[in-house]
GROMACS .gro file of C-alpha atoms in nm:
model
  280
    1MET     CA    1   0.056  -0.003   0.037
    2ALA     CA    2   0.143   0.343  -0.020
    3GLU     CA    3   0.202   0.532   0.190
    4PHE     CA    4   0.059   0.936   0.134
    5GLU     CA    5   0.202   1.210   0.360
    6PRO     CA    6  -0.095   1.389   0.558
    7ILE     CA    7  -0.117   1.662   0.342
    8VAL     CA    8  -0.412   1.737   0.159
    9GLY     CA    9  -0.370   1.957  -0.101
   10ARG     CA   10  -0.710   2.197  -0.308
   11TYR     CA   11  -0.831   2.466  -0.453
   12LEU     CA   12  -1.047   2.719  -0.325
   13PRO     CA   13  -1.250   2.952  -0.592
   14VAL     CA   14  -1.261   3.274  -0.428
   15ASN     CA   15  -1.316   3.706  -0.496
   16ILE     CA   16  -1.037   3.843  -0.366
   17GLY     CA   17  -1.126   4.219  -0.450
   18SER     CA   18  -1.269   4.291  -0.816
   19ASP     CA   19  -1.139   3.939  -0.915
   20GLN     CA   20  -1.196   3.549  -0.852
   21HIS     CA   21  -0.948   3.393  -0.751
   22ARG     CA   22  -0.845   2.975  -0.821
   23ILE     CA   23  -0.612   2.946  -0.481
   24PHE     CA   24  -0.425   2.630  -0.413
   25VAL     CA   25  -0.538   2.559  -0.030
   26GLU     CA   26  -0.342   2.287   0.156
   27GLU     CA   27  -0.356   2.156   0.525
   28ALA     CA   28  -0.300   1.881   0.762
   29GLY     CA   29  -0.420   1.786   1.151
   30SER     CA   30  -0.699   1.907   1.283
   31GLY     CA   31  -0.746   2.184   1.586
   32ILE     CA   32  -0.694   2.545   1.626
   33PRO     CA   33  -0.707   2.682   1.327
   34LEU     CA   34  -0.291   2.799   1.247
   35LEU     CA   35  -0.276   2.949   0.878
   36CYS     CA   36   0.027   2.987   0.771
   37LEU     CA   37   0.186   3.276   0.477
   38HIS     CA   38   0.474   3.201   0.315
   39THR     CA   39   0.820   3.456   0.183
   40ALA     CA   40   0.843   3.696  -0.086
   41GLY     CA   41   0.839   3.505  -0.458
   42ASN     CA   42   0.755   3.168  -0.290
   43ASP     CA   43   0.485   2.895  -0.222
   44THR     CA   44   0.280   2.692   0.058
   45ARG     CA   45   0.546   2.471   0.006
   46GLN     CA   46   0.808   2.586   0.284
   47PHE     CA   47   0.562   2.502   0.554
   48ARG     CA   48   0.531   2.078   0.386
   49HIS     CA   49   0.823   1.961   0.754
   50ILE     CA   50   0.542   2.195   0.959
   51MET     CA   51   0.296   1.973   0.832
   52ASN     CA   52   0.453   1.650   0.853
   53ASP     CA   53   0.479   1.710   1.249
   54ALA     CA   54   0.282   1.469   1.408
   55GLU     CA   55   0.328   1.701   1.686
   56ILE     CA   56   0.217   1.966   1.599
   57THR     CA   57  -0.068   1.856   1.333
   58GLY     CA   58  -0.180   1.697   1.648
   59GLN     CA   59  -0.318   2.004   1.820
   60PHE     CA   60  -0.332   2.202   1.525
   61ARG     CA   61  -0.527   2.259   1.198
   62VAL     CA   62  -0.220   2.375   0.967
   63ILE     CA   63  -0.309   2.574   0.651
   64ALA     CA   64  -0.093   2.695   0.452
   65PHE     CA   65  -0.225   2.884   0.097
   66ASP     CA   66  -0.044   3.010  -0.213
   67LEU     CA   67  -0.144   3.358  -0.260
   68PRO     CA   68  -0.248   3.460  -0.612
   69TYR     CA   69   0.035   3.497  -0.855
   70HIS     CA   70   0.225   3.228  -0.614
   71GLY     CA   71   0.247   2.811  -0.684
   72ARG     CA   72  -0.015   2.603  -0.806
   73SER     CA   73  -0.278   2.969  -0.768
   74ALA     CA   74  -0.332   3.111  -1.074
   75PRO     CA   75  -0.348   3.509  -1.122
   76PRO     CA   76  -0.657   3.627  -1.249
   77ASP     CA   77  -0.792   3.717  -1.613
   78GLY     CA   78  -0.660   3.978  -1.766
   79TRP     CA   79  -0.336   3.973  -1.604
   80TRP     CA   80  -0.138   4.002  -1.880
   81LEU     CA   81  -0.168   4.358  -1.898
   82ARG     CA   82  -0.080   4.505  -1.600
   83LYS     CA   83   0.204   4.431  -1.362
   84TYR     CA   84   0.268   4.290  -1.076
   85ARG     CA   85   0.295   4.505  -0.744
   86LEU     CA   86   0.168   4.361  -0.462
   87THR     CA   87   0.041   4.614  -0.192
   88THR     CA   88  -0.011   4.638   0.163
   89ALA     CA   89  -0.393   4.714   0.111
   90ALA     CA   90  -0.457   4.392  -0.188
   91TYR     CA   91  -0.205   4.160   0.089
   92LEU     CA   92  -0.463   4.186   0.373
   93ASP     CA   93  -0.725   4.115   0.045
   94ALA     CA   94  -0.598   3.863   0.021
   95ILE     CA   95  -0.550   3.736   0.375
   96ARG     CA   96  -0.901   3.821   0.456
   97ALA     CA   97  -1.021   3.605   0.216
   98VAL     CA   98  -0.895   3.284   0.229
   99TRP     CA   99  -0.970   3.339   0.610
  100SER     CA  100  -1.363   3.351   0.560
  101ALA     CA  101  -1.382   3.190   0.294
  102LEU     CA  102  -1.265   2.833   0.505
  103GLY     CA  103  -1.492   2.961   0.791
  104LEU     CA  104  -1.175   3.022   1.029
  105GLU     CA  105  -1.288   3.102   1.411
  106ARG     CA  106  -0.989   3.331   1.598
  107PRO     CA  107  -0.743   3.115   1.453
  108LEU     CA  108  -0.338   3.200   1.496
  109VAL     CA  109  -0.166   3.320   1.154
  110MET     CA  110   0.201   3.265   1.128
  111GLY     CA  111   0.382   3.441   0.865
  112CYS     CA  112   0.798   3.464   0.755
  113SER     CA  113   0.951   3.752   0.612
  114MET     CA  114   0.684   3.927   0.387
  115GLY     CA  115   0.365   3.722   0.565
  116GLY     CA  116   0.585   3.776   0.875
  117ALA     CA  117   0.555   4.138   0.834
  118ILE     CA  118   0.190   4.133   0.747
  119VAL     CA  119   0.119   3.947   1.056
  120LEU     CA  120   0.166   4.235   1.305
  121LYS     CA  121  -0.084   4.436   1.069
  122LEU     CA  122  -0.342   4.210   1.122
  123ALA     CA  123  -0.315   4.176   1.495
  124ALA     CA  124  -0.309   4.559   1.435
  125LEU     CA  125  -0.693   4.552   1.277
  126TYR     CA  126  -0.835   4.240   1.334
  127GLN     CA  127  -0.762   4.132   1.680
  128ASN     CA  128  -1.042   4.113   1.802
  129GLU     CA  129  -1.083   3.780   1.579
  130LEU     CA  130  -0.739   3.617   1.619
  131ARG     CA  131  -0.594   3.427   1.861
  132GLY     CA  132  -0.236   3.530   1.768
  133ILE     CA  133   0.039   3.601   1.512
  134ILE     CA  134   0.353   3.419   1.485
  135GLY     CA  135   0.605   3.663   1.331
  136LEU     CA  136   0.901   3.481   1.154
  137GLU     CA  137   1.186   3.738   1.065
  138SER     CA  138   0.859   4.032   1.137
  139SER     CA  139   1.025   4.362   1.061
  140ALA     CA  140   0.746   4.729   1.023
  141TYR     CA  141   0.975   4.884   0.813
  142ALA     CA  142   1.197   4.658   0.566
  143PRO     CA  143   1.304   4.956   0.279
  144GLY     CA  144   1.680   4.875   0.042
  145ARG     CA  145   1.560   4.491  -0.041
  146TYR     CA  146   1.389   4.611  -0.439
  147ASN     CA  147   1.577   4.662  -0.777
  148GLU     CA  148   1.530   4.687  -1.098
  149LEU     CA  149   1.742   4.395  -1.210
  150LEU     CA  150   1.476   4.115  -1.039
  151HIS     CA  151   1.298   4.162  -1.316
  152HIS     CA  152   1.504   4.238  -1.650
  153PRO     CA  153   1.451   4.103  -2.023
  154ALA     CA  154   1.872   4.024  -1.973
  155ILE     CA  155   1.864   3.794  -1.636
  156HIS     CA  156   1.732   3.470  -1.580
  157GLY     CA  157   1.516   3.590  -1.378
  158GLY     CA  158   1.432   3.256  -1.216
  159GLU     CA  159   1.777   3.146  -1.120
  160LEU     CA  160   1.829   3.568  -0.997
  161CYS     CA  161   1.576   3.548  -0.763
  162ALA     CA  162   1.684   3.185  -0.565
  163SER     CA  163   2.004   3.326  -0.561
  164TYR     CA  164   1.939   3.673  -0.426
  165THR     CA  165   1.718   3.438  -0.100
  166TYR     CA  166   1.992   3.195  -0.110
  167GLY     CA  167   2.268   3.402   0.143
  168LEU     CA  168   1.943   3.458   0.360
  169ASN     CA  169   1.980   3.163   0.488
  170SER     CA  170   2.253   3.026   0.773
  171PRO     CA  171   2.571   2.913   0.655
  172PHE     CA  172   2.486   2.612   0.950
  173SER     CA  173   2.147   2.515   0.799
  174PRO     CA  174   2.158   2.224   0.605
  175GLU     CA  175   2.245   2.277   0.241
  176VAL     CA  176   1.991   1.983   0.091
  177ASN     CA  177   1.760   2.256   0.260
  178ARG     CA  178   1.871   2.589   0.162
  179ARG     CA  179   1.869   2.456  -0.190
  180GLU     CA  180   1.491   2.296  -0.139
  181ASN     CA  181   1.429   2.706  -0.049
  182TRP     CA  182   1.658   2.774  -0.366
  183TRP     CA  183   1.448   2.528  -0.584
  184TYR     CA  184   1.122   2.692  -0.464
  185TYR     CA  185   1.224   3.038  -0.574
  186SER     CA  186   1.362   2.937  -0.903
  187GLN     CA  187   0.966   2.876  -0.999
  188SER     CA  188   0.829   3.161  -0.922
  189GLY     CA  189   0.694   3.365  -1.221
  190PRO     CA  190   0.819   3.661  -1.384
  191GLY     CA  191   0.783   3.930  -1.190
  192VAL     CA  192   0.632   3.784  -0.865
  193TYR     CA  193   0.897   3.842  -0.670
  194GLN     CA  194   0.965   4.182  -0.744
  195GLY     CA  195   0.628   4.281  -0.713
  196ASP     CA  196   0.627   4.095  -0.424
  197VAL     CA  197   0.915   4.265  -0.276
  198HIS     CA  198   0.801   4.609  -0.426
  199PHE     CA  199   0.450   4.597  -0.149
  200TYR     CA  200   0.807   4.508   0.175
  201SER     CA  201   1.009   4.713   0.076
  202LEU     CA  202   0.804   5.044  -0.050
  203ASP     CA  203   0.493   4.995   0.012
  204TRP     CA  204   0.523   4.813   0.355
  205ASP     CA  205   0.537   5.093   0.675
  206ALA     CA  206   0.388   4.966   1.016
  207ARG     CA  207   0.590   5.117   1.240
  208GLU     CA  208   0.261   5.356   1.359
  209ASP     CA  209  -0.003   5.106   1.351
  210ILE     CA  210   0.211   4.834   1.599
  211GLY     CA  211   0.150   4.998   1.888
  212ASN     CA  212  -0.228   4.946   1.876
  213ILE     CA  213  -0.161   4.543   1.958
  214ASP     CA  214  -0.364   4.455   2.285
  215THR     CA  215  -0.187   4.163   2.359
  216THR     CA  216  -0.401   4.030   2.561
  217ARG     CA  217  -0.637   4.008   2.308
  218CYS     CA  218  -0.418   3.895   2.093
  219LYS     CA  219  -0.102   3.684   2.173
  220VAL     CA  220   0.268   3.771   1.990
  221ALA     CA  221   0.521   3.609   1.909
  222LEU     CA  222   0.839   3.679   1.736
  223LEU     CA  223   1.155   3.483   1.577
  224THR     CA  224   1.419   3.610   1.403
  225GLY     CA  225   1.768   3.429   1.275
  226GLU     CA  226   2.090   3.565   1.388
  227TYR     CA  227   2.231   3.511   1.057
  228ASP     CA  228   1.908   3.686   0.907
  229TYR     CA  229   2.035   4.060   0.680
  230SER     CA  230   1.717   4.112   0.567
  231CYS     CA  231   1.492   4.138   0.862
  232THR     CA  232   1.803   4.148   1.112
  233PRO     CA  233   1.719   4.066   1.492
  234ALA     CA  234   1.787   4.444   1.582
  235MET     CA  235   1.497   4.536   1.353
  236THR     CA  236   1.249   4.253   1.543
  237GLU     CA  237   1.385   4.428   1.938
  238ALA     CA  238   1.234   4.674   1.770
  239VAL     CA  239   0.919   4.576   1.705
  240ALA     CA  240   0.882   4.356   2.033
  241ALA     CA  241   0.999   4.686   2.222
  242ALA     CA  242   0.685   4.884   2.044
  243ILE     CA  243   0.455   4.580   2.108
  244SER     CA  244   0.396   4.616   2.504
  245GLY     CA  245   0.376   4.188   2.621
  246SER     CA  246   0.508   4.053   2.282
  247GLN     CA  247   0.747   3.781   2.313
  248TYR     CA  248   1.078   3.775   2.132
  249THR     CA  249   1.295   3.531   2.040
  250LEU     CA  250   1.643   3.492   1.865
  251MET     CA  251   1.663   3.182   1.676
  252LYS     CA  252   2.062   3.116   1.743
  253GLY     CA  253   2.165   2.948   1.372
  254MET     CA  254   1.916   3.029   1.186
  255GLY     CA  255   1.872   3.238   0.873
  256HIS     CA  256   1.562   3.390   0.675
  257PHE     CA  257   1.357   3.119   0.673
  258PRO     CA  258   1.359   2.911   0.957
  259MET     CA  259   1.073   2.651   0.877
  260ILE     CA  260   1.161   2.555   0.512
  261GLU     CA  261   1.573   2.552   0.562
  262ASP     CA  262   1.611   2.402   0.884
  263HIS     CA  263   1.294   2.230   1.138
  264ALA     CA  264   1.473   2.022   1.325
  265SER     CA  265   1.645   2.372   1.521
  266PHE     CA  266   1.376   2.598   1.428
  267ARG     CA  267   1.118   2.292   1.571
  268PRO     CA  268   1.201   2.412   2.010
  269TYR     CA  269   1.157   2.731   1.878
  270LEU     CA  270   0.806   2.686   1.682
  271LEU     CA  271   0.701   2.467   1.978
  272ASP     CA  272   0.755   2.785   2.225
  273ALA     CA  273   0.548   3.016   2.029
  274LEU     CA  274   0.364   2.807   1.994
  275THR     CA  275   0.266   2.719   2.354
  276HIS     CA  276   0.274   3.087   2.400
  277VAL     CA  277   0.025   3.163   2.171
  278THR     CA  278  -0.222   2.953   2.289
  279SER     CA  279  -0.176   3.042   2.631
  280GLN     CA  280  -0.468   3.222   2.859
   0.00000   0.00000   0.00000
């Protein structure tokens, strides 16, 4: 008999703004909903280790979805007539649309990199509807990552994006895992990574919003790798200092993609964060 992994993937028709989308969603486990948000230019495959972790899926319904234009989610009709540019408003609309379509009640939301940024805005706006957030490599403001060479006709975009992000891994993470993340990045659609970084470095600024987060209503755990030079530990420390009652942990020996680059080392940090955000 074939032995399948416990991850189940399906397509979800959902309206985001004025567009109808076919969104790919995968999940594993049961219990408290844990909605996971992938990094810029990547997709839900980054969370496969978490979805295969029986201790986590025994307590949590781990759900992840590919943003429009990403992974196995298609772009909307007419995508060829416009340049892809993610904005804070569009990002929030996409998350809320999927969250609502799935009927999630007081979920936890965990995001990494640009996902770790947007969870801060979710907590500021919708803290009464959330149980808590886990921000992986979370920053309230992250200028400097955008450049025009990320989508250029003379450059192989897939290899550039994959190699551009490869250096964000810790040098101590297993190479097989770093290369796996490289492979996922190499499959990003033309201009998608650049469009995401447009949000992350040019549109994103939550420095005033995060002070409104009430951690008695919405728990906050922040985890950042010591080798992350995109969202540095100092950037996340600034976020933690602005959110009273938040829990910040520096992940020793980790980089920018903890859930995919070294799940074994990341796991104890994640379990501790999950305990914090589910505590009464």
